[in-house]
C-alpha atoms as one frame of an Amber mdcrd trajectory, in Angstrom:
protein
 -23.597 102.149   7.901 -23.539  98.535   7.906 -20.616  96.935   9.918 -17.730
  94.801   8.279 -17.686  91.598   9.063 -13.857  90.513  10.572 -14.197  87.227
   8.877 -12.267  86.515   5.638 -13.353  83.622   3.235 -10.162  82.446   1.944
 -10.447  79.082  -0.287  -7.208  76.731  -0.017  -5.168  77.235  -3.415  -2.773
  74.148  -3.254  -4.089  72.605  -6.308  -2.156  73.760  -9.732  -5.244  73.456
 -11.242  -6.821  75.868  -8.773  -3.476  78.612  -9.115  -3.321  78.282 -12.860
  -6.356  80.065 -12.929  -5.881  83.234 -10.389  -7.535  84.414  -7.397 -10.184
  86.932  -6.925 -11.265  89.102  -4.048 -14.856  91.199  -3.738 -17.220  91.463
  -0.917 -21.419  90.564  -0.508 -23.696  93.034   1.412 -27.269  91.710   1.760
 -29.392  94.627   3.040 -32.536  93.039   4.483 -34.013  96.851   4.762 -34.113
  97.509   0.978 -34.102  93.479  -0.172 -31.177  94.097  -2.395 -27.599  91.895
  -2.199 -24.708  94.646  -3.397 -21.196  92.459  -4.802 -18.210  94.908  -4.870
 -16.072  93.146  -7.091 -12.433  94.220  -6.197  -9.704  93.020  -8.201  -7.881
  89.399  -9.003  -4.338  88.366  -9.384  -2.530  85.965 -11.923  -4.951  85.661
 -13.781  -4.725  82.371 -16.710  -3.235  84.493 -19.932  -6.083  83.559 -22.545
  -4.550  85.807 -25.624  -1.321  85.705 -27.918   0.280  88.568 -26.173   0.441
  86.370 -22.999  -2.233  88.763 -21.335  -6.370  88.221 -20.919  -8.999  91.232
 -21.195 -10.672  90.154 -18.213 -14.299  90.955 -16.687 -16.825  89.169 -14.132
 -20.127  87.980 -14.432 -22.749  87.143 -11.776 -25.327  84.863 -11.660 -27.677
  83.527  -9.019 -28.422  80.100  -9.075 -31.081  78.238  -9.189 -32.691  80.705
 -11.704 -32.748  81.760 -15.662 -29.314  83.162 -16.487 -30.464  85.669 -18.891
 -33.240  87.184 -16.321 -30.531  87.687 -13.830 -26.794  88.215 -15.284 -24.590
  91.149 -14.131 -21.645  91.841 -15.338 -18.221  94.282 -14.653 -16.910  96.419
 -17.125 -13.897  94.467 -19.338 -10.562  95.963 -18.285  -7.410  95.412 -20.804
  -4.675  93.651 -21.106  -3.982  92.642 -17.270  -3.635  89.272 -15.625  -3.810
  91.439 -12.894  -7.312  93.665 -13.348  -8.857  95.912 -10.556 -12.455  96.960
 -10.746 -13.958  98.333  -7.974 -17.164  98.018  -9.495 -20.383  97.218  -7.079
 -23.653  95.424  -8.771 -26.698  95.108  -7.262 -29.326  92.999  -7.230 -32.672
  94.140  -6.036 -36.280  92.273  -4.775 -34.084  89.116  -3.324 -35.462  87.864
  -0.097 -34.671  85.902   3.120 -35.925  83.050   1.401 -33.418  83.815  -1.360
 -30.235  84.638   0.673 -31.217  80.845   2.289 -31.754  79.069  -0.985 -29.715
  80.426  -3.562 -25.984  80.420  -4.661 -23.983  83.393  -6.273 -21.399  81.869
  -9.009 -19.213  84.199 -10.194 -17.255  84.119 -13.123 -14.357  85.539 -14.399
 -13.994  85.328 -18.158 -12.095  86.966 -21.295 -13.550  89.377 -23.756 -12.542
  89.042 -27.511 -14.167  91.044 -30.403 -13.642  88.912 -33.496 -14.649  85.699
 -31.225 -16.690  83.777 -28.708 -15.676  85.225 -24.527 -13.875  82.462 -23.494
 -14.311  81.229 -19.704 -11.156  81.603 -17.074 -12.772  80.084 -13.738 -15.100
  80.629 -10.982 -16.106  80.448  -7.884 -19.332  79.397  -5.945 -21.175  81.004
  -2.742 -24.170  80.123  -0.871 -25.731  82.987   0.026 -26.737  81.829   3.369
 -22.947  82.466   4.768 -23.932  86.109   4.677 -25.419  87.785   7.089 -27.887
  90.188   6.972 -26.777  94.226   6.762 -22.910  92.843   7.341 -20.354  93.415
   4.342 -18.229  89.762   4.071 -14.999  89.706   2.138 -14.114  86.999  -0.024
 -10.391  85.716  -1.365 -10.856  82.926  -3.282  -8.901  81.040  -6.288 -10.895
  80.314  -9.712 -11.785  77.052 -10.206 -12.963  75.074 -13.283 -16.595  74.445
 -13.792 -18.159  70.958 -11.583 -17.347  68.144 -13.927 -20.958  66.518 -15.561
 -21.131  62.961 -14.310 -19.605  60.234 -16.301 -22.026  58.446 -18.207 -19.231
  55.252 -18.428 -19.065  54.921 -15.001 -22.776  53.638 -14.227 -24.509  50.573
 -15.501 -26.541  50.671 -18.454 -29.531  50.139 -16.087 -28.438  53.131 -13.716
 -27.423  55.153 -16.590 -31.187  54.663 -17.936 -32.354  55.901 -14.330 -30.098
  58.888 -14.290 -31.411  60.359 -17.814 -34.716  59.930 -16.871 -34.312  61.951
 -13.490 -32.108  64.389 -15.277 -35.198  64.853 -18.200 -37.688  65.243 -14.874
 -35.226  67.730 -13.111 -34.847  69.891 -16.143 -38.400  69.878 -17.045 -38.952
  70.408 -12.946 -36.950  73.530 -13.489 -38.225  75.027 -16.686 -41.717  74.832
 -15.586 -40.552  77.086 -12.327 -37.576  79.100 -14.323 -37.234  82.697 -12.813
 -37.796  85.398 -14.996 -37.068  88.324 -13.166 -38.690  89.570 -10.016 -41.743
  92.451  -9.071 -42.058  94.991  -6.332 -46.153  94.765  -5.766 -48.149  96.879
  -3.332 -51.608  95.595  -1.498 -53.739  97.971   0.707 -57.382  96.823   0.850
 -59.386 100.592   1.677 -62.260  99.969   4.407 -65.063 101.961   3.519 -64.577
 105.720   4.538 -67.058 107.116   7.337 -68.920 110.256   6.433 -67.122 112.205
   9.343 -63.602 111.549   8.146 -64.138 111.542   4.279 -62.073 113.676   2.859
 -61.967 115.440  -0.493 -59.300 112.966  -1.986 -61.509 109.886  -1.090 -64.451
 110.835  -2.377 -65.986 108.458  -5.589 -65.133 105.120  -5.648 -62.179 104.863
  -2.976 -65.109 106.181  -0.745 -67.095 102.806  -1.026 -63.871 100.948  -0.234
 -61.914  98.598  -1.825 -58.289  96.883  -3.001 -55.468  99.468  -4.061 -53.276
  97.445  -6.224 -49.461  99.477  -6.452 -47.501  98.170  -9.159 -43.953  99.856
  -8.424 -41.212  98.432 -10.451 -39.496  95.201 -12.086 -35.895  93.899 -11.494
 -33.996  91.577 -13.799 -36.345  90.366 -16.081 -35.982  88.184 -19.354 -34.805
  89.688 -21.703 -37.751  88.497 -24.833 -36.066  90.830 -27.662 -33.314  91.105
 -29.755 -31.799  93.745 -28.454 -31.570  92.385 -25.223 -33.838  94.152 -23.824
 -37.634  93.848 -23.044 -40.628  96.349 -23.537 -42.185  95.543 -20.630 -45.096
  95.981 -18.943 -47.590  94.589 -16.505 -51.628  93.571 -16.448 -53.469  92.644
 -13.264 -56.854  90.774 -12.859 -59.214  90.302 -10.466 -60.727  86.657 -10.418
 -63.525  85.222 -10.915 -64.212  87.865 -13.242 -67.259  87.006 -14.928 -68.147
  90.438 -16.751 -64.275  90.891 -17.500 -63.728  94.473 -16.330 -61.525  93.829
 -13.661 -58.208  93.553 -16.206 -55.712  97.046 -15.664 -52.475  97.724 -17.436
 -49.770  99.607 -16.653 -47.704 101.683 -19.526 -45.076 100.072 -21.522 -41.309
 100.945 -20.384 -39.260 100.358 -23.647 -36.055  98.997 -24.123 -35.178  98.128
 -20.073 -35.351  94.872 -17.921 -35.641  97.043 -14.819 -38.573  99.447 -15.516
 -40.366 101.373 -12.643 -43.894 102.109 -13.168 -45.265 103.228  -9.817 -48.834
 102.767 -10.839 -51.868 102.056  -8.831 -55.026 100.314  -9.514 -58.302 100.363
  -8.020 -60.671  97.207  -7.421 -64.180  98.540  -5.615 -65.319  95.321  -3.518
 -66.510  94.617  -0.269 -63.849  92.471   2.257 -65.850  89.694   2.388 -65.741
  89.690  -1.440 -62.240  90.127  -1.500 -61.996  86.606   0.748 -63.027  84.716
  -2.200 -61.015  85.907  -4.689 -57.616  86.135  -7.030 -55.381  89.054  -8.175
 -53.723  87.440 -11.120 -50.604  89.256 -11.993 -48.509  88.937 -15.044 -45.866
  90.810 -17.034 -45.389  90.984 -21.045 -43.024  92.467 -23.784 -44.780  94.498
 -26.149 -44.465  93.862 -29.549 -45.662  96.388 -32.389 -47.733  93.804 -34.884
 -47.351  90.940 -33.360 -48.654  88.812 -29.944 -47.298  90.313 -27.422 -44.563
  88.181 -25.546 -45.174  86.619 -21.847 -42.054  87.217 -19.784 -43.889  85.726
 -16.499 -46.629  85.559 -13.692 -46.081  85.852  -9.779 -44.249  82.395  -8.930
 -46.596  79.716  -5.822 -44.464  78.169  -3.222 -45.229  76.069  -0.250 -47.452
  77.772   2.528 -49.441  75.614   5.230 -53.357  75.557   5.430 -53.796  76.113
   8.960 -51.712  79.669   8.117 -54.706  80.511   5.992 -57.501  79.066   8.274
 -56.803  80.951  11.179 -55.525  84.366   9.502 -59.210  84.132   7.683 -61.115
  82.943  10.921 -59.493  86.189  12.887 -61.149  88.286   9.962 -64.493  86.536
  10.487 -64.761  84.598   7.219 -66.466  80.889   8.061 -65.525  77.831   7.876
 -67.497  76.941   4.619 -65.984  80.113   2.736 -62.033  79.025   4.029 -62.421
  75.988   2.623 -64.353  76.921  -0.557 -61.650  79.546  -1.044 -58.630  76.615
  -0.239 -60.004  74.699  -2.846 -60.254  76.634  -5.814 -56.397  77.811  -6.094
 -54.336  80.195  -8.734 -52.211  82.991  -8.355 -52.256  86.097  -5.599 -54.867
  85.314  -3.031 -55.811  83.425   0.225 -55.470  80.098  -1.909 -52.385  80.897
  -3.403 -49.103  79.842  -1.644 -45.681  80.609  -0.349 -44.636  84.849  -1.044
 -48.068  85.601  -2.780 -50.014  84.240  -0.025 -48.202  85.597   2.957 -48.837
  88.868   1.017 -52.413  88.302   0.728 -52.392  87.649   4.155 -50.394  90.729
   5.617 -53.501  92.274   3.009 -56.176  91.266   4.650 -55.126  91.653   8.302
 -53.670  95.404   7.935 -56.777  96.872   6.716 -55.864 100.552   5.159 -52.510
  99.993   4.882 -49.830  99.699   2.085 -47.821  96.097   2.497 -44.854  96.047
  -0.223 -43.366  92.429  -1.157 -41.110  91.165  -3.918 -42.263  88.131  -5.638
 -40.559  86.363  -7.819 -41.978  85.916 -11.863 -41.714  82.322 -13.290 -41.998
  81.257 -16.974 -45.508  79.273 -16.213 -48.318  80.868 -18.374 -51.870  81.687
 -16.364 -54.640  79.525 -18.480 -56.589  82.341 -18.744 -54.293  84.605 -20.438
 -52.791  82.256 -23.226 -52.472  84.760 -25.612 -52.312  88.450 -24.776
């Protein structure tokens, strides 16, 4: 069992704006083991009565920020008539990473259900997730707060104000091109060829000849692309350059879930030196019955440096000329790709014959070669 941690985050609740609104207590556990970040939400006092009876029907919803709100909201169950509710409720989010818990920021919100009208919003509060630590449970007492105010437009010059809408146009297109659309659990084992001595039944045929075992286990949080609010998802691999075009697999479609498991593998016969040069491109898609088929999103690149790459490659004998052949050419899940992906890749290629599990992260930027499914 993970140990508490004796620390208590308690925000300062002088303002009246700040008590108007209530206070709320739950605790974060990020397990690093598993890669999932459990919130027990607990309970919240004096709350800001929101209906005519002088009472709210209160709930809390989760979102991690940056990312796409739909692909990654969790919410508790809607207790009634209380300014004083207590949940006890714990949601989890699973596939979030180091790199997440340093990054990203947990708002939650607590705000009141009505049937014949729009939820309206009570307050909320804002964590970075880099104030937990891993596989310690950190309890939180904290008063709502209002949203951050937008910037005044009034208060800047007309040539500032001209400067800020043009960096606020970039930032949101910035951010849409990179939006998070849920997040996949993907297995890479690359299969040395067997030796006659230790071939076994189960490895003869192709697996024999060696090759790259791709494990598609499961999805987490992804966009929700129907109606319903739910996705029928499912997920396609390549393996590029694929002149001939066989390389593309497909997993079975999961219907009506954004968290499906699918615990498929796939099997690419190729040599290791053939595997140096190329690309597993892997994307996931709502299936539609007569219609195109929806994109939901493709393994996300981040930053990774190029001497990373040239020495993992020159430990597995590749040459210079192939590195930087292979550093030029650049998409998706492979030795040229970057951040997650490529460290994955990497871990790939220098375990030889065994299974290396990462999370990556599925962004809203379509793969070129798969404009239309």
């Amino acid at each position: 069992m993970s140990s508490m941690d004796t620390s208590i985050e308690i925000d300062s609740c002088d303002s009246d704006d700040n008590t108007s609104l209530g206070t709320l207590e739950f605790d974060l556990l990020y397990e690093r083991g598993t890669s999932s970040l459990h919130c027990t939400v607990l309970k919240a006092k004096g709350l800001k009565p929101m209906d005519f009876n002088g009472l709210a029907d209160p709930y809390v919803k989760l979102h991690l920020l940056p990312g796409a709100c739909k692909a990654n909201k969790l919410k508790t169950k809607t207790v009634r008539n209380t300014l004083n509710p207590v949940w006890n409720e714990t949601l989890t989010y699973c596939g979030i990473t180091e790199e997440d818990m340093y990054r990203k920021t947990l708002r939650v919100s607590v705000c009141d259900e009505d049937k014949l009208t729009h939820n309206e919003f009570i307050g909320e509060s804002r964590v970075a997730l880099r104030r937990v630590k891993p596989d310690q449970t950190k309890h939180f007492n904290i008063c709502l707060e209002h949203p951050p105010p937008l910037p005044s437009p009034t208060a800047m010059s007309t040539a500032l104000r001209g400067i800020s809408c043009y960096l606020r146009e970039w930032e949101t297109e910035q951010q849409r091109s990179l939006e998070e659309r849920g997040r996949l659990l993907l297995c890479l084992q690359y299969l040395p060829p067997a030796i006659d001595g230790d071939l076994q039944s189960e490895a003869k045929g192709e697996r024999a000849r060696g090759g790259l075992c791709v494990g598609v286990k499961r999805c987490a949080h992804l966009a929700a692309m129907d109606v319903n609010g739910y996705s029928d998802p499912y997920v396609k691999t390549y393996l590029k350059p694929d002149v001939h075009k066989k390389s593309k697999h497909k997993t079975v479609v999961i219907k009506k879930t954004l968290n499906p498991e699918f615990n498929e593998e796939f099997f690419y016969e190729i040599t290791f030196s053939e595997l140096a040069k190329k690309t597993l491109e892997v994307t996931v898609w709502d299936y539609d019955l007569g219609k195109s088929n929806d994109f939901i999103g493709e393994l996300r690149p981040l930053i990774k440096s190029f001497l990373l790459v040239f020495l993992t490659l020159s430990w597995q004998s590749v040459a210079l000329p192939e590195i930087l052949s292979i550093m030029c050419r650049g998409v998706s899940l492979g030795c040229h790709s970057q951040g997650d992906p490529l460290q994955h890749w990497i871990d790939c290629l220098k375990n030889k014959g065994q299974k290396v599990e990462r999370w990556h992260t599925l962004t809203n930027e379509l793969p070129g070669s798969t404009l239309q499914e």
